[in-house]
PDB file of C-alpha atoms in Angstrom:
ATOM      1  CA  MET A 204      10.864  -2.129 -46.978  1.00 49.00           C
ATOM      2  CA  GLU A 205       8.865   1.002 -46.077  1.00 57.00           C
ATOM      3  CA  LYS A 206       9.741   2.227 -42.352  1.00 62.00           C
ATOM      4  CA  ASN A 207       5.924   2.466 -41.422  1.00 70.00           C
ATOM      5  CA  ASN A 208       6.081  -1.113 -41.411  1.00 83.00           C
ATOM      6  CA  LEU A 209       9.076  -1.815 -39.102  1.00 91.00           C
ATOM      7  CA  ASN A 210       9.478  -1.946 -35.443  1.00 93.00           C
ATOM      8  CA  ASP A 211      11.289   0.243 -33.080  1.00 94.00           C
ATOM      9  CA  GLU A 212      14.102  -1.854 -32.902  1.00 94.00           C
ATOM     10  CA  GLN A 213      14.574  -1.993 -36.647  1.00 94.00           C
ATOM     11  CA  LEU A 214      14.011   1.868 -36.832  1.00 95.00           C
ATOM     12  CA  MET A 215      16.756   2.160 -33.900  1.00 95.00           C
ATOM     13  CA  LYS A 216      19.260   0.290 -36.027  1.00 95.00           C
ATOM     14  CA  MET A 217      18.827   2.533 -38.831  1.00 95.00           C
ATOM     15  CA  PHE A 218      18.877   5.689 -37.081  1.00 95.00           C
ATOM     16  CA  GLN A 219      22.304   4.132 -35.562  1.00 95.00           C
ATOM     17  CA  ASN A 220      23.487   3.781 -39.253  1.00 96.00           C
ATOM     18  CA  GLY A 221      22.888   7.577 -39.685  1.00 94.00           C
ATOM     19  CA  ASP A 222      18.768   7.903 -40.685  1.00 95.00           C
ATOM     20  CA  GLU A 223      17.295  10.426 -39.433  1.00 94.00           C
ATOM     21  CA  GLN A 224      14.089   9.631 -40.797  1.00 95.00           C
ATOM     22  CA  ALA A 225      14.107   6.647 -38.489  1.00 95.00           C
ATOM     23  CA  TYR A 226      14.886   8.398 -35.314  1.00 96.00           C
ATOM     24  CA  ASN A 227      11.938  11.450 -36.233  1.00 95.00           C
ATOM     25  CA  GLN A 228       9.372   8.459 -36.785  1.00 96.00           C
ATOM     26  CA  LEU A 229      10.463   7.122 -33.425  1.00 96.00           C
ATOM     27  CA  VAL A 230      10.346  10.698 -31.894  1.00 96.00           C
ATOM     28  CA  THR A 231       6.316  11.394 -33.560  1.00 95.00           C
ATOM     29  CA  LYS A 232       5.571   7.736 -32.447  1.00 95.00           C
ATOM     30  CA  TYR A 233       6.704   7.997 -28.421  1.00 96.00           C
ATOM     31  CA  LYS A 234       6.585  11.999 -28.050  1.00 95.00           C
ATOM     32  CA  ASP A 235       3.293  12.024 -26.543  1.00 94.00           C
ATOM     33  CA  ARG A 236       3.758   8.720 -24.562  1.00 94.00           C
ATOM     34  CA  ILE A 237       6.554  10.399 -22.782  1.00 95.00           C
ATOM     35  CA  LEU A 238       5.330  13.864 -22.108  1.00 93.00           C
ATOM     36  CA  ASN A 239       2.268  12.136 -20.364  1.00 91.00           C
ATOM     37  CA  TYR A 240       4.509   9.936 -18.162  1.00 91.00           C
ATOM     38  CA  ILE A 241       6.805  12.540 -17.410  1.00 92.00           C
ATOM     39  CA  ILE A 242       4.045  15.209 -16.352  1.00 89.00           C
ATOM     40  CA  ASN A 243       2.550  11.837 -14.485  1.00 86.00           C
ATOM     41  CA  PHE A 244       5.503  11.786 -12.778  1.00 84.00           C
ATOM     42  CA  THR A 245       6.538  15.564 -11.784  1.00 85.00           C
ATOM     43  CA  GLY A 246       3.129  17.111 -12.038  1.00 84.00           C
ATOM     44  CA  ASP A 247       4.579  19.976 -13.746  1.00 84.00           C
ATOM     45  CA  TYR A 248       3.504  19.915 -17.302  1.00 88.00           C
ATOM     46  CA  ASP A 249       6.471  22.780 -18.242  1.00 89.00           C
ATOM     47  CA  SER A 250       9.304  20.928 -16.828  1.00 90.00           C
ATOM     48  CA  ALA A 251       7.803  17.546 -17.774  1.00 92.00           C
ATOM     49  CA  GLN A 252       8.223  19.550 -22.024  1.00 94.00           C
ATOM     50  CA  ASP A 253      11.336  19.740 -21.121  1.00 94.00           C
ATOM     51  CA  LEU A 254      12.394  16.476 -19.867  1.00 95.00           C
ATOM     52  CA  ALA A 255      10.661  14.744 -22.954  1.00 95.00           C
ATOM     53  CA  GLN A 256      13.145  16.707 -25.312  1.00 95.00           C
ATOM     54  CA  ASP A 257      16.099  15.996 -22.867  1.00 95.00           C
ATOM     55  CA  THR A 258      15.217  12.618 -22.953  1.00 96.00           C
ATOM     56  CA  PHE A 259      15.257  12.102 -26.913  1.00 96.00           C
ATOM     57  CA  LEU A 260      18.116  14.385 -27.053  1.00 95.00           C
ATOM     58  CA  LYS A 261      19.706  11.731 -25.093  1.00 95.00           C
ATOM     59  CA  VAL A 262      18.502   9.064 -27.003  1.00 95.00           C
ATOM     60  CA  TYR A 263      20.026  11.084 -30.283  1.00 95.00           C
ATOM     61  CA  ILE A 264      23.091  11.357 -28.596  1.00 94.00           C
ATOM     62  CA  LYS A 265      23.783   8.563 -27.183  1.00 94.00           C
ATOM     63  CA  LYS A 266      22.279   6.209 -30.009  1.00 94.00           C
ATOM     64  CA  ASP A 267      25.314   4.023 -30.021  1.00 93.00           C
ATOM     65  CA  SER A 268      25.164   3.007 -26.391  1.00 93.00           C
ATOM     66  CA  TYR A 269      21.287   0.996 -27.595  1.00 93.00           C
ATOM     67  CA  LYS A 270      21.892  -2.518 -27.552  1.00 89.00           C
ATOM     68  CA  GLU A 271      18.920  -4.845 -29.327  1.00 83.00           C
ATOM     69  CA  ILE A 272      18.964  -7.020 -26.171  1.00 82.00           C
ATOM     70  CA  ALA A 273      16.229  -4.969 -24.652  1.00 82.00           C
ATOM     71  CA  LYS A 274      13.096  -3.369 -26.349  1.00 91.00           C
ATOM     72  CA  PHE A 275      13.627   0.408 -27.471  1.00 94.00           C
ATOM     73  CA  SER A 276      10.667   1.395 -25.782  1.00 93.00           C
ATOM     74  CA  THR A 277      12.249  -0.018 -22.376  1.00 92.00           C
ATOM     75  CA  TRP A 278      15.428   1.928 -23.111  1.00 94.00           C
ATOM     76  CA  LEU A 279      13.556   5.028 -23.361  1.00 95.00           C
ATOM     77  CA  TYR A 280      11.550   4.996 -20.596  1.00 93.00           C
ATOM     78  CA  THR A 281      14.537   4.088 -18.421  1.00 92.00           C
ATOM     79  CA  ILE A 282      15.857   7.289 -19.980  1.00 94.00           C
ATOM     80  CA  ALA A 283      12.634   9.311 -19.251  1.00 94.00           C
ATOM     81  CA  GLY A 284      12.449   7.897 -15.885  1.00 91.00           C
ATOM     82  CA  ASN A 285      16.062   8.792 -14.857  1.00 91.00           C
ATOM     83  CA  LEU A 286      15.680  12.341 -16.032  1.00 93.00           C
ATOM     84  CA  ALA A 287      12.451  12.532 -14.267  1.00 90.00           C
ATOM     85  CA  LYS A 288      13.731  11.275 -10.876  1.00 88.00           C
ATOM     86  CA  THR A 289      16.631  13.296 -11.126  1.00 88.00           C
ATOM     87  CA  GLU A 290      14.518  16.775 -11.585  1.00 86.00           C
ATOM     88  CA  LEU A 291      12.718  15.523  -8.526  1.00 80.00           C
ATOM     89  CA  ARG A 292      15.544  15.071  -6.340  1.00 79.00           C
ATOM     90  CA  LYS A 293      16.363  18.719  -7.679  1.00 79.00           C
ATOM     91  CA  ILE A 294      13.195  20.083  -6.812  1.00 70.00           C
ATOM     92  CA  LYS A 295      13.113  18.814  -2.912  1.00 68.00           C
ATOM     93  CA  ARG A 296      16.627  20.016  -2.478  1.00 69.00           C
ATOM     94  CA  ARG A 297      15.172  23.887  -3.670  1.00 62.00           C
ATOM     95  CA  LYS A 298      11.894  23.636  -1.460  1.00 53.00           C
ATOM     96  CA  THR A 299      13.580  24.974   1.635  1.00 44.00           C
ATOM     97  CA  TYR A 300      10.834  26.222   3.643  1.00 42.00           C
ATOM     98  CA  SER A 301       7.005  25.057   4.560  1.00 42.00           C
ATOM     99  CA  VAL A 302       4.250  26.813   3.680  1.00 42.00           C
ATOM    100  CA  SER A 303       3.602  26.816   7.856  1.00 43.00           C
ATOM    101  CA  ALA A 304       6.950  28.489   7.719  1.00 43.00           C
ATOM    102  CA  LEU A 305       5.843  31.546   6.347  1.00 42.00           C
ATOM    103  CA  SER A 306       2.907  32.122   8.988  1.00 42.00           C
ATOM    104  CA  LYS A 307       3.486  34.918  11.736  1.00 44.00           C
ATOM    105  CA  ASP A 308       1.444  33.301  14.434  1.00 45.00           C
ATOM    106  CA  ASP A 309       3.246  29.407  13.919  1.00 44.00           C
ATOM    107  CA  ARG A 310       0.105  27.635  12.928  1.00 42.00           C
ATOM    108  CA  GLU A 311      -0.290  25.052   9.945  1.00 40.00           C
ATOM    109  CA  PHE A 312      -1.950  26.366   6.767  1.00 38.00           C
ATOM    110  CA  VAL A 313      -5.071  23.776   6.341  1.00 39.00           C
ATOM    111  CA  LEU A 314      -6.073  23.362   2.411  1.00 36.00           C
ATOM    112  CA  GLN A 315      -9.709  21.989   2.245  1.00 39.00           C
ATOM    113  CA  MET A 316     -10.011  19.742  -0.807  1.00 38.00           C
ATOM    114  CA  PRO A 317     -13.575  19.665  -1.938  1.00 37.00           C
ATOM    115  CA  GLU A 318     -15.472  16.122  -1.347  1.00 41.00           C
ATOM    116  CA  LYS A 319     -15.796  13.591  -4.691  1.00 41.00           C
ATOM    117  CA  ASP A 320     -16.207  10.350  -4.833  1.00 41.00           C
ATOM    118  CA  ILE A 321     -12.787   7.916  -4.479  1.00 39.00           C
ATOM    119  CA  LEU A 322     -14.045   5.370  -7.478  1.00 37.00           C
ATOM    120  CA  ASP A 323     -14.721   8.223  -9.944  1.00 41.00           C
ATOM    121  CA  GLU A 324     -10.692   9.259  -9.395  1.00 38.00           C
ATOM    122  CA  THR A 325      -9.397   6.212  -9.186  1.00 39.00           C
ATOM    123  CA  GLU A 326     -10.553   5.298 -12.625  1.00 41.00           C
ATOM    124  CA  GLN A 327      -9.099   8.043 -14.135  1.00 41.00           C
ATOM    125  CA  TYR A 328      -5.574   8.020 -12.896  1.00 39.00           C
ATOM    126  CA  GLY A 329      -3.877  10.918 -14.087  1.00 39.00           C
ATOM    127  CA  GLN A 330      -6.687  13.084 -15.069  1.00 47.00           C
ATOM    128  CA  SER A 331      -7.890  15.110 -12.279  1.00 60.00           C
ATOM    129  CA  ASP A 332      -6.019  17.270  -9.987  1.00 69.00           C
ATOM    130  CA  PHE A 333      -6.649  15.483  -6.792  1.00 71.00           C
ATOM    131  CA  MET A 334      -5.134  12.703  -8.969  1.00 79.00           C
ATOM    132  CA  GLN A 335      -1.934  14.257 -10.057  1.00 80.00           C
ATOM    133  CA  SER A 336      -1.747  15.712  -6.337  1.00 81.00           C
ATOM    134  CA  ALA A 337      -1.684  12.155  -4.882  1.00 84.00           C
ATOM    135  CA  LEU A 338       0.640  10.984  -7.282  1.00 87.00           C
ATOM    136  CA  LEU A 339       3.150  13.444  -6.192  1.00 86.00           C
ATOM    137  CA  GLU A 340       2.753  12.672  -2.490  1.00 88.00           C
ATOM    138  CA  LEU A 341       3.754   8.886  -3.251  1.00 89.00           C
ATOM    139  CA  GLU A 342       7.339   7.933  -2.658  1.00 90.00           C
ATOM    140  CA  ASP A 343       8.925   7.873  -6.217  1.00 86.00           C
ATOM    141  CA  ASP A 344       9.134   3.776  -6.450  1.00 87.00           C
ATOM    142  CA  PHE A 345       5.244   3.744  -5.961  1.00 91.00           C
ATOM    143  CA  ARG A 346       4.356   6.779  -8.176  1.00 90.00           C
ATOM    144  CA  ASN A 347       6.644   5.433 -10.906  1.00 89.00           C
ATOM    145  CA  ILE A 348       4.766   1.473 -11.162  1.00 91.00           C
ATOM    146  CA  ILE A 349       1.481   3.185 -10.580  1.00 91.00           C
ATOM    147  CA  ILE A 350       2.213   5.946 -13.833  1.00 89.00           C
ATOM    148  CA  LEU A 351       3.525   2.638 -15.827  1.00 90.00           C
ATOM    149  CA  ARG A 352       1.160   0.362 -14.986  1.00 90.00           C
ATOM    150  CA  GLU A 353      -2.114   2.348 -14.327  1.00 87.00           C
ATOM    151  CA  ILE A 354      -1.739   5.534 -16.527  1.00 85.00           C
ATOM    152  CA  GLN A 355       0.967   4.262 -19.576  1.00 85.00           C
ATOM    153  CA  GLY A 356      -0.610   0.578 -19.780  1.00 88.00           C
ATOM    154  CA  THR A 357       2.716  -0.815 -19.618  1.00 89.00           C
ATOM    155  CA  SER A 358       2.978  -4.789 -18.749  1.00 91.00           C
ATOM    156  CA  TYR A 359       4.342  -6.111 -15.778  1.00 92.00           C
ATOM    157  CA  GLU A 360       6.958  -7.591 -17.932  1.00 92.00           C
ATOM    158  CA  ILE A 361       8.135  -4.207 -19.182  1.00 90.00           C
ATOM    159  CA  ILE A 362       7.550  -2.044 -15.999  1.00 91.00           C
ATOM    160  CA  SER A 363      10.044  -5.399 -14.671  1.00 91.00           C
ATOM    161  CA  LYS A 364      12.747  -4.611 -17.046  1.00 90.00           C
ATOM    162  CA  ILE A 365      12.749  -0.687 -16.994  1.00 88.00           C
ATOM    163  CA  LEU A 366      12.778  -0.724 -13.310  1.00 88.00           C
ATOM    164  CA  LYS A 367      15.644  -3.758 -12.892  1.00 89.00           C
ATOM    165  CA  LEU A 368      12.700  -4.984 -10.585  1.00 92.00           C
ATOM    166  CA  PRO A 369      11.933  -8.983  -9.982  1.00 94.00           C
ATOM    167  CA  LEU A 370       8.149  -9.385 -11.277  1.00 93.00           C
ATOM    168  CA  GLY A 371       6.932 -10.165  -7.900  1.00 93.00           C
ATOM    169  CA  THR A 372       8.481  -6.865  -6.603  1.00 93.00           C
ATOM    170  CA  VAL A 373       6.953  -4.694  -9.218  1.00 93.00           C
ATOM    171  CA  LYS A 374       3.584  -6.465  -8.701  1.00 93.00           C
ATOM    172  CA  SER A 375       3.806  -6.403  -4.702  1.00 93.00           C
ATOM    173  CA  ARG A 376       4.756  -2.348  -4.834  1.00 93.00           C
ATOM    174  CA  LEU A 377       1.728  -1.644  -7.443  1.00 93.00           C
ATOM    175  CA  ASN A 378      -0.418  -3.163  -5.099  1.00 92.00           C
ATOM    176  CA  ARG A 379       1.114  -1.320  -2.074  1.00 93.00           C
ATOM    177  CA  GLY A 380       1.217   1.669  -4.142  1.00 91.00           C
ATOM    178  CA  LYS A 381      -2.445   1.755  -5.001  1.00 91.00           C
ATOM    179  CA  LEU A 382      -3.373   1.557  -1.416  1.00 91.00           C
ATOM    180  CA  LYS A 383      -0.944   4.445  -0.294  1.00 91.00           C
ATOM    181  CA  LEU A 384      -2.755   6.222  -3.127  1.00 88.00           C
ATOM    182  CA  ARG A 385      -5.892   5.753  -1.679  1.00 87.00           C
ATOM    183  CA  ASP A 386      -5.299   6.884   1.743  1.00 87.00           C
ATOM    184  CA  ILE A 387      -3.839   9.968   0.312  1.00 86.00           C
ATOM    185  CA  LEU A 388      -7.062  10.741  -1.146  1.00 84.00           C
ATOM    186  CA  ILE A 389      -8.932  10.084   1.825  1.00 83.00           C
ATOM    187  CA  LYS A 390      -6.528  12.401   3.600  1.00 83.00           C
ATOM    188  CA  PHE A 391      -7.484  14.748   0.674  1.00 76.00           C
ATOM    189  CA  GLY A 392     -11.128  14.582   1.310  1.00 76.00           C
ATOM    190  CA  VAL A 393     -12.058  12.169  -1.174  1.00 72.00           C
ATOM    191  CA  LYS A 394     -15.248   9.885  -0.108  1.00 63.00           C
ATOM    192  CA  ASN A 395     -14.255   6.315   0.203  1.00 55.00           C
TER     193      ASN A 395
END
């Protein structure tokens, strides 16, 4: 049977049995998706490239821990999400001062954003600087669900498995996350 006709789980089984080509095929199939997912999660292209490589390295090293009870993509996105969350925690710990702390006269710096139409922005999740900045303002739980559903196009059921949340929780967090995202965009000066 030709490898192009095999599903992810079959390729992973072949890789577990020593077939490096099966691993390469999985990497080729998912590398751009995982990179895009992590970029939208962290907001940093360079960091996302490193985390994507770390994700596939972890798949390589931990190949024997994968069990076919879950879809390969679910397992892969779980690894990528966990690495991205860990990186965000590290970044937050490194931020020890704010921009306003740099001011000599104790005033806050206010950054003005040009006005845009909010509908144009929300139709293109992850495609603009506004959206990237707004996503980074969201709490991790909301950001992760919005990225998986709206940017990656992942089904509710798969998101539920990746995040180990009930389906209803995924849907409600998505809706609450969209409302929070809308408020953040308005705060940035994007018109409603």
